[in-house]
CSV table of C-alpha atoms in Angstrom, one decimal:
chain,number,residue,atom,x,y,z
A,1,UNK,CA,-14.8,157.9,92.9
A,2,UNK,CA,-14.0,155.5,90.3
A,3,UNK,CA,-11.5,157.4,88.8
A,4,UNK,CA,-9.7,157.6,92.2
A,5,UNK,CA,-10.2,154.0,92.9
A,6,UNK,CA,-8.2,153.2,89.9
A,7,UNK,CA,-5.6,155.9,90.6
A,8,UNK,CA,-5.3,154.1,94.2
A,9,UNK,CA,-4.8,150.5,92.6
A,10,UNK,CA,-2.0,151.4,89.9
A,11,UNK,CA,-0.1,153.8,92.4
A,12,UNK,CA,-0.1,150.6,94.6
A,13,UNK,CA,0.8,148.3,91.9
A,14,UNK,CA,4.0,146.0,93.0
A,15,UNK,CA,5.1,146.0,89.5
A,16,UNK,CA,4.7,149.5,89.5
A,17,UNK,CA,7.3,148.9,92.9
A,18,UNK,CA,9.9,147.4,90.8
A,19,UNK,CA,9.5,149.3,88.1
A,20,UNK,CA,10.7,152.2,90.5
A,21,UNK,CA,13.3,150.4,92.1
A,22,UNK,CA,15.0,149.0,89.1
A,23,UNK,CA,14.7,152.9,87.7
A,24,UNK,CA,16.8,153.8,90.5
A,25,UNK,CA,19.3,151.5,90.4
A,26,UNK,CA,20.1,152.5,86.6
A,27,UNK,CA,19.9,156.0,87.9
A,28,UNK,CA,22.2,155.5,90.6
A,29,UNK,CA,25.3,153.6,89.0
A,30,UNK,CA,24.5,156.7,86.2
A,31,UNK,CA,24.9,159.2,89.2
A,32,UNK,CA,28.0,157.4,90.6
A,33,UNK,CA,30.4,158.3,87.7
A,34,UNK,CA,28.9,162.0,87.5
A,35,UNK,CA,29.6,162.3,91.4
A,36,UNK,CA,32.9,160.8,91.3
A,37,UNK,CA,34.2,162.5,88.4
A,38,UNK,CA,32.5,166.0,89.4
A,39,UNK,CA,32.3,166.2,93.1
A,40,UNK,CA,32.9,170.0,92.9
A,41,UNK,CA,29.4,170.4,91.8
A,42,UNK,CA,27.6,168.2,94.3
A,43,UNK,CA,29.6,169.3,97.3
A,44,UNK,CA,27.7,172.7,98.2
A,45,UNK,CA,24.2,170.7,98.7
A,46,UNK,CA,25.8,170.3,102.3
A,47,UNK,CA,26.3,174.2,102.3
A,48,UNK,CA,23.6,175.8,100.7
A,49,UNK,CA,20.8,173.3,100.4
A,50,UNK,CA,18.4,171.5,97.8
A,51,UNK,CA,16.7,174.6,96.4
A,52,UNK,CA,19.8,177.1,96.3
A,53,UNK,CA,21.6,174.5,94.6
A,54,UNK,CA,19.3,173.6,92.4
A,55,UNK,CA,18.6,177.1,91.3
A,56,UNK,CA,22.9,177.5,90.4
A,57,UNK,CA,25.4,174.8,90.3
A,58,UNK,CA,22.4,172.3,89.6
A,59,UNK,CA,20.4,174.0,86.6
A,60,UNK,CA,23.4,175.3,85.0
A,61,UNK,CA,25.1,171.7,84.8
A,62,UNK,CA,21.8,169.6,84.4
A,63,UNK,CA,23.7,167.6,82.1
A,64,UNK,CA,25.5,166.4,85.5
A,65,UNK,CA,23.4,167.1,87.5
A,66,UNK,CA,20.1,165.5,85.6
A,67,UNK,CA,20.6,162.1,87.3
A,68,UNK,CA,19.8,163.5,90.9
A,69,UNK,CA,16.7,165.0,89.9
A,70,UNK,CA,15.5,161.9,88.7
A,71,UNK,CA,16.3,160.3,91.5
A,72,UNK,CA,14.6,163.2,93.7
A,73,UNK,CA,11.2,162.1,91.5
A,74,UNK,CA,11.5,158.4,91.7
A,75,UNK,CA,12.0,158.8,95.7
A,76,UNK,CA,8.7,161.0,95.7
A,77,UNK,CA,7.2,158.2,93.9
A,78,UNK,CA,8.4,155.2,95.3
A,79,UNK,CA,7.3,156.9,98.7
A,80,UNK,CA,3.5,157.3,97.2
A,81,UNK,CA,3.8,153.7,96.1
A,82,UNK,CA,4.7,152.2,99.5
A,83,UNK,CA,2.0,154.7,101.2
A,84,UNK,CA,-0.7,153.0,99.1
A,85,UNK,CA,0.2,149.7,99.6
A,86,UNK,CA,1.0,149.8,103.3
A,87,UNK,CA,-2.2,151.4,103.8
A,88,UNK,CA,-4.3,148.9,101.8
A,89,UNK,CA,-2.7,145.6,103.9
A,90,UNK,CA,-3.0,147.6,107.3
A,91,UNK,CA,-6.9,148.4,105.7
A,92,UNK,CA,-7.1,144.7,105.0
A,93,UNK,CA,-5.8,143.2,108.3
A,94,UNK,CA,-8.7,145.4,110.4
A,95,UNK,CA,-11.0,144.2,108.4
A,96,UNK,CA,-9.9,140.6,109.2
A,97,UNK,CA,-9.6,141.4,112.8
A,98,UNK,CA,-12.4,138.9,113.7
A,99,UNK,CA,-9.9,136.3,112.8
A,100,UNK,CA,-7.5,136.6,115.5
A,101,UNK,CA,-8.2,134.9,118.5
A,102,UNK,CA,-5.6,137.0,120.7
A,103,UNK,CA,-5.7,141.0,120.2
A,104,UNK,CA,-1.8,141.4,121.3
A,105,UNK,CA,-1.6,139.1,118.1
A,106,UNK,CA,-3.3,141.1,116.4
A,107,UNK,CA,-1.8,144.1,117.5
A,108,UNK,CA,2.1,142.7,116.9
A,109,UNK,CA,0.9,141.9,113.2
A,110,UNK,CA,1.1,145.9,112.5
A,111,UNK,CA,4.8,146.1,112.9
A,112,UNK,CA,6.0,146.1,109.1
A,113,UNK,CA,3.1,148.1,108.6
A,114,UNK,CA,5.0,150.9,111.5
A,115,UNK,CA,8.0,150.2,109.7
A,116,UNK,CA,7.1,151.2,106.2
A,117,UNK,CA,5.4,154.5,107.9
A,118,UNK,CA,8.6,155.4,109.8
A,119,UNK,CA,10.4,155.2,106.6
A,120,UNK,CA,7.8,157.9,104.7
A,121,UNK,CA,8.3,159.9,108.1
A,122,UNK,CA,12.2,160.3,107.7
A,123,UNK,CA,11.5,161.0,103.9
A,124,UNK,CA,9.2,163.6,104.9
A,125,UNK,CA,12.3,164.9,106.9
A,126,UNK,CA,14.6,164.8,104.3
A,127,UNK,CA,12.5,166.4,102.2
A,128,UNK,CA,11.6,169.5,104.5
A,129,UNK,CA,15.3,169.9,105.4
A,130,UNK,CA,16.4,170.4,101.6
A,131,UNK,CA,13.4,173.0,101.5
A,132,UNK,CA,13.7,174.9,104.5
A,133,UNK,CA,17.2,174.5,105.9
A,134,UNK,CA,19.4,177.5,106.7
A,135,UNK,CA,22.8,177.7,106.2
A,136,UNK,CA,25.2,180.0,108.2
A,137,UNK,CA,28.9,179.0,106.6
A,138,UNK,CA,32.6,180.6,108.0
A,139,UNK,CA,31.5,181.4,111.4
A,140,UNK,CA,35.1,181.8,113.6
A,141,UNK,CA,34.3,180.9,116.8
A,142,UNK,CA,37.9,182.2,119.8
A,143,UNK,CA,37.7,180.7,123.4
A,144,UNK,CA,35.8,182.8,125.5
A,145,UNK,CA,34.1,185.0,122.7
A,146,UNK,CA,30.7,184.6,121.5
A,147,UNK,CA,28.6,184.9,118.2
A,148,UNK,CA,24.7,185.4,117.6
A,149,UNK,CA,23.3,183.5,114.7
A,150,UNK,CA,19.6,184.4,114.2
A,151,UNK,CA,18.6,184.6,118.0
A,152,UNK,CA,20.7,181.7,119.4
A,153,UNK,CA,24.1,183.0,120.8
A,154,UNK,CA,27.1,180.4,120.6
A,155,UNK,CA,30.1,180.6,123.0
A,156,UNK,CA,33.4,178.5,122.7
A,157,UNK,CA,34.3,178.2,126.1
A,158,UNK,CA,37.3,175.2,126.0
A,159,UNK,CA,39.2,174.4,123.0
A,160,UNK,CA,41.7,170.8,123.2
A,161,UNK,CA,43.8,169.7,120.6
A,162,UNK,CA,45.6,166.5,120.1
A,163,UNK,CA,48.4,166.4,119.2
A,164,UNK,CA,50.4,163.5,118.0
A,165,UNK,CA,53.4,162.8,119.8
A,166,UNK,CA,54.4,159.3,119.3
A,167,UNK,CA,57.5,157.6,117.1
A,168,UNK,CA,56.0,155.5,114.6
A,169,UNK,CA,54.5,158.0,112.1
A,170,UNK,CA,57.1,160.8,112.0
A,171,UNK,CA,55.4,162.7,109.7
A,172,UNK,CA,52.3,163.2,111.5
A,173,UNK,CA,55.2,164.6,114.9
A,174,UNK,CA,53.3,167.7,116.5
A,175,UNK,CA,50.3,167.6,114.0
A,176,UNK,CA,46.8,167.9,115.3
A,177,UNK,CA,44.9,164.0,115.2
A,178,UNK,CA,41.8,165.1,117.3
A,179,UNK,CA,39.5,168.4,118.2
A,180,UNK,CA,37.2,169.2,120.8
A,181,UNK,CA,35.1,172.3,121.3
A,182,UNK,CA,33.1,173.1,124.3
A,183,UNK,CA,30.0,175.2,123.4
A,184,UNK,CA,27.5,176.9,125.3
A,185,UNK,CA,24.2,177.7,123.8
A,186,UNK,CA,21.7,180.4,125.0
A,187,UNK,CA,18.8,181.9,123.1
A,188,UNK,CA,17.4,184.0,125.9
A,189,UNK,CA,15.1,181.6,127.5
A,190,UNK,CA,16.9,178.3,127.4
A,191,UNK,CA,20.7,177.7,128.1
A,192,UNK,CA,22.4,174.1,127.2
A,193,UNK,CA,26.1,172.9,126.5
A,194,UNK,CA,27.1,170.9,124.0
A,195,UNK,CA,30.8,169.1,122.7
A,196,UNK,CA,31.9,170.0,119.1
A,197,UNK,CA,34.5,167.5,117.2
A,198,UNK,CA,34.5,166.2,113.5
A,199,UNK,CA,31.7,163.6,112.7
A,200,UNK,CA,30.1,165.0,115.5
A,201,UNK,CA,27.7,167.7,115.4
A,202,UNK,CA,26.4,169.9,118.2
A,203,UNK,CA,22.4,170.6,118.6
A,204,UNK,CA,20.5,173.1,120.2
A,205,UNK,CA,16.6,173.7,119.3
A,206,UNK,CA,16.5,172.7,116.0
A,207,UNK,CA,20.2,174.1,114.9
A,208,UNK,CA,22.8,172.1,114.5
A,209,UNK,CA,26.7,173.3,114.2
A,210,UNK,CA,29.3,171.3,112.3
A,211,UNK,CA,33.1,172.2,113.1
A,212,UNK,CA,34.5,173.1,109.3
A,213,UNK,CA,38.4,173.4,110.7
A,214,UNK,CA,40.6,174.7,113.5
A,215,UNK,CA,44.1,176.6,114.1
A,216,UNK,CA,46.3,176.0,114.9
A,217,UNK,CA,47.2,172.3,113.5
A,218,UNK,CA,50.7,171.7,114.3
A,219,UNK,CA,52.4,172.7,117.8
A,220,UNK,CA,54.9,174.8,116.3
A,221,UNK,CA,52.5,177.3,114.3
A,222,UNK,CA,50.2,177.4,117.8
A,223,UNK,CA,53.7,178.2,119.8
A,224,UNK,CA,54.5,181.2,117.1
A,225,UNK,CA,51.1,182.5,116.6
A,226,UNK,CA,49.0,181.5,119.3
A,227,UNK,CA,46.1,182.1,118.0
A,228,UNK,CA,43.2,179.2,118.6
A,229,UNK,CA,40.0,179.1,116.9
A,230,UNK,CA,37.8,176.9,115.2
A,231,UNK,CA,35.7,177.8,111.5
A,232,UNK,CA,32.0,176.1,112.3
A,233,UNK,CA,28.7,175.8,110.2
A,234,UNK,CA,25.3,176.7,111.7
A,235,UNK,CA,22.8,174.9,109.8
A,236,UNK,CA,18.8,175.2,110.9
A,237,UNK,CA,17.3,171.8,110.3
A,238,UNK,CA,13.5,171.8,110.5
A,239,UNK,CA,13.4,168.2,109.6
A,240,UNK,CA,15.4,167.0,112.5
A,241,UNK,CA,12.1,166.2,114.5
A,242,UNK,CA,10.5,164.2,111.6
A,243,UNK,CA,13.9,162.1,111.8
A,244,UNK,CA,14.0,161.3,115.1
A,245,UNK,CA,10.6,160.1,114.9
A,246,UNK,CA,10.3,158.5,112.3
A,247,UNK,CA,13.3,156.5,114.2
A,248,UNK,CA,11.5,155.9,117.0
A,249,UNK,CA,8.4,154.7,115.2
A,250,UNK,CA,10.8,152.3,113.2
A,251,UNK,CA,12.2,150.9,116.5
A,252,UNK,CA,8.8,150.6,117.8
A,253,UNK,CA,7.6,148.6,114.6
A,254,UNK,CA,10.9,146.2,114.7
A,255,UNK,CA,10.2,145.3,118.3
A,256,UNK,CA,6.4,144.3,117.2
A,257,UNK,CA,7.4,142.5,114.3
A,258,UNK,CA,10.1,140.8,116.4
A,259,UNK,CA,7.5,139.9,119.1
A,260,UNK,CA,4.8,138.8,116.7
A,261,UNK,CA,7.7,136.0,115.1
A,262,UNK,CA,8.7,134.6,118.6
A,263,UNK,CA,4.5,134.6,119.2
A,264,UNK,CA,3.9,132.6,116.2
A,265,UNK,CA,6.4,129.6,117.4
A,266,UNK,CA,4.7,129.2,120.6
A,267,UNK,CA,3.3,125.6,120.8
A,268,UNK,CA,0.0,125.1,120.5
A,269,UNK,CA,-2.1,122.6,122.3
A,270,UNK,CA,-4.3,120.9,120.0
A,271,UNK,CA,-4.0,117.7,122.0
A,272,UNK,CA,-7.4,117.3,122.9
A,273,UNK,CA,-9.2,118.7,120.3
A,274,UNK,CA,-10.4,117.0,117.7
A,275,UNK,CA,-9.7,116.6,114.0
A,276,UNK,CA,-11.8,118.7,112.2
A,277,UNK,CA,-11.5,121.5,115.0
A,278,UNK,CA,-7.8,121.5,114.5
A,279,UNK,CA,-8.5,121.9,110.8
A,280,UNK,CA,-10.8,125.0,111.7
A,281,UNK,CA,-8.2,126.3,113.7
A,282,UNK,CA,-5.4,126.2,111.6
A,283,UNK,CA,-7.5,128.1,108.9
A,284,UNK,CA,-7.6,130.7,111.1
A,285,UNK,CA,-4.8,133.6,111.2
């Protein structure tokens, strides 16, 4: 029990905090010029995930690639750190609970404390999407057909492209500036619509599809060919429910710590008390 009790204390140490964060600071203007200068090798993360990648393009250019792991280690440990030491002020503040003379008080003063445990949360996402994501890449998706990834069949039923038409930028005459994809969604049981376009995914239990490209991208290739059809990722995200809420605890927690500060300004009427009462008073919290 001792042994653990000194564990506790130095994983909660906030030099030990610093220590981390000035770690990853150094690690991270490292990693900058190895992602800018080799962004071939960090790309297919987004494809393949952590683990695949690590196993390939990550072990077989570690000098590269080192910087990231490091990074993946400091994260795991800054996250211990700011477990212990949230949990030892939010241990602290109920054992002081006596001291409040108003329980919403009270209650409001635990909003950092949901804040710091959102954040862990949507680590605890990111780190169960890198382990257990699946990729499905180069799926072509043709209005009106349909394709079956796992057990969840995706239908493009309306495809609109933008076109540019305007004078200004001659170069960009009859190019596509903007995509849309209507999907529909079915697994057998449970049937939704979604809208594809870049920057924004569609979602459907736990998969999410990304739109990779389209055809055709000028007027005059559609006119010749016509043949329309967009190039999609299906990627299974089991972390996506840690994410969202983790977000919602973090909301929660910025709305009590934003009540407890307007609490705290409220006058107080000390008028007809007496000195040394107001001096007891203000000792308390």
């Amino acid at each position: 029990m001792k042994h653990f009790t000194r564990i506790w204390h130095l994983a909660g140490n906030i030099y030990l905090t610093m220590g981390i964060i000035g770690c990853m600071v150094a690690d991270l203007v490292w990693g900058y010029g190895k992602l800018k200068s080799h962004m071939d090798v960090f790309t297919p993360i987004n494809d393949r995930g952590f683990l695949a990648w690590a196993a390939t393009w990550g072990s077989e250019s570690l000098s590269i690639t080192l910087w990231l792991f490091i990074l993946v280690g400091l994260m795991a440990l800054l996250s211990v750190n700011t477990f212990v030491c949230t949990t030892d002020r939010v241990i602290t503040l109920i054992r002081f609970r006596h001291r409040f003379k108003s329980a919403w008080r009270f209650f409001l003063k635990f909003g950092p404390h949901v804040m710091h445990y959102a954040m862990l949360i949507m680590f605890l996402g990111y780190l169960v999407s890198y382990l257990y994501s699946g990729t499905h890449l180069g799926k072509v998706l043709l209005p009106g057909k349909t394709i079956t990834v796992d057990r969840v069949s995706i239908t493009l039923k309306k495809l609109d492209i933008d076109y540019y038409e305007g004078d200004r930028m001659p170069h960009f005459q009859k190019r596509a500036i903007a995509v849309s994809a209507a999907l529909e969604f079915s697994d057998g049981e449970t049937h939704k619509s979604g809208v594809l376009s870049y920057n924004r995914p569609a979602l459907f239990r736990g998969y999410s599809v990304h739109l990779r490209g389209f055809k055709p991208r000028s007027k005059s290739s559609g006119m010749s060919t016509g043949r329309r059809y967009i190039t999609i990722t299906v990627k299974k995200d089991p972390g996506m429910k840690f994410y969202f809420a983790g977000m919602g605890f973090f909301v929660l927690g910025l709305f009590m710590y934003t009540g407890e500060k307007i609490y705290s300004k409220k006058p107080a009427k000390y008028a007809s008390e007496t000195p040394g009462s107001f001096k007891r008073r203000t000792r308390e919290v």
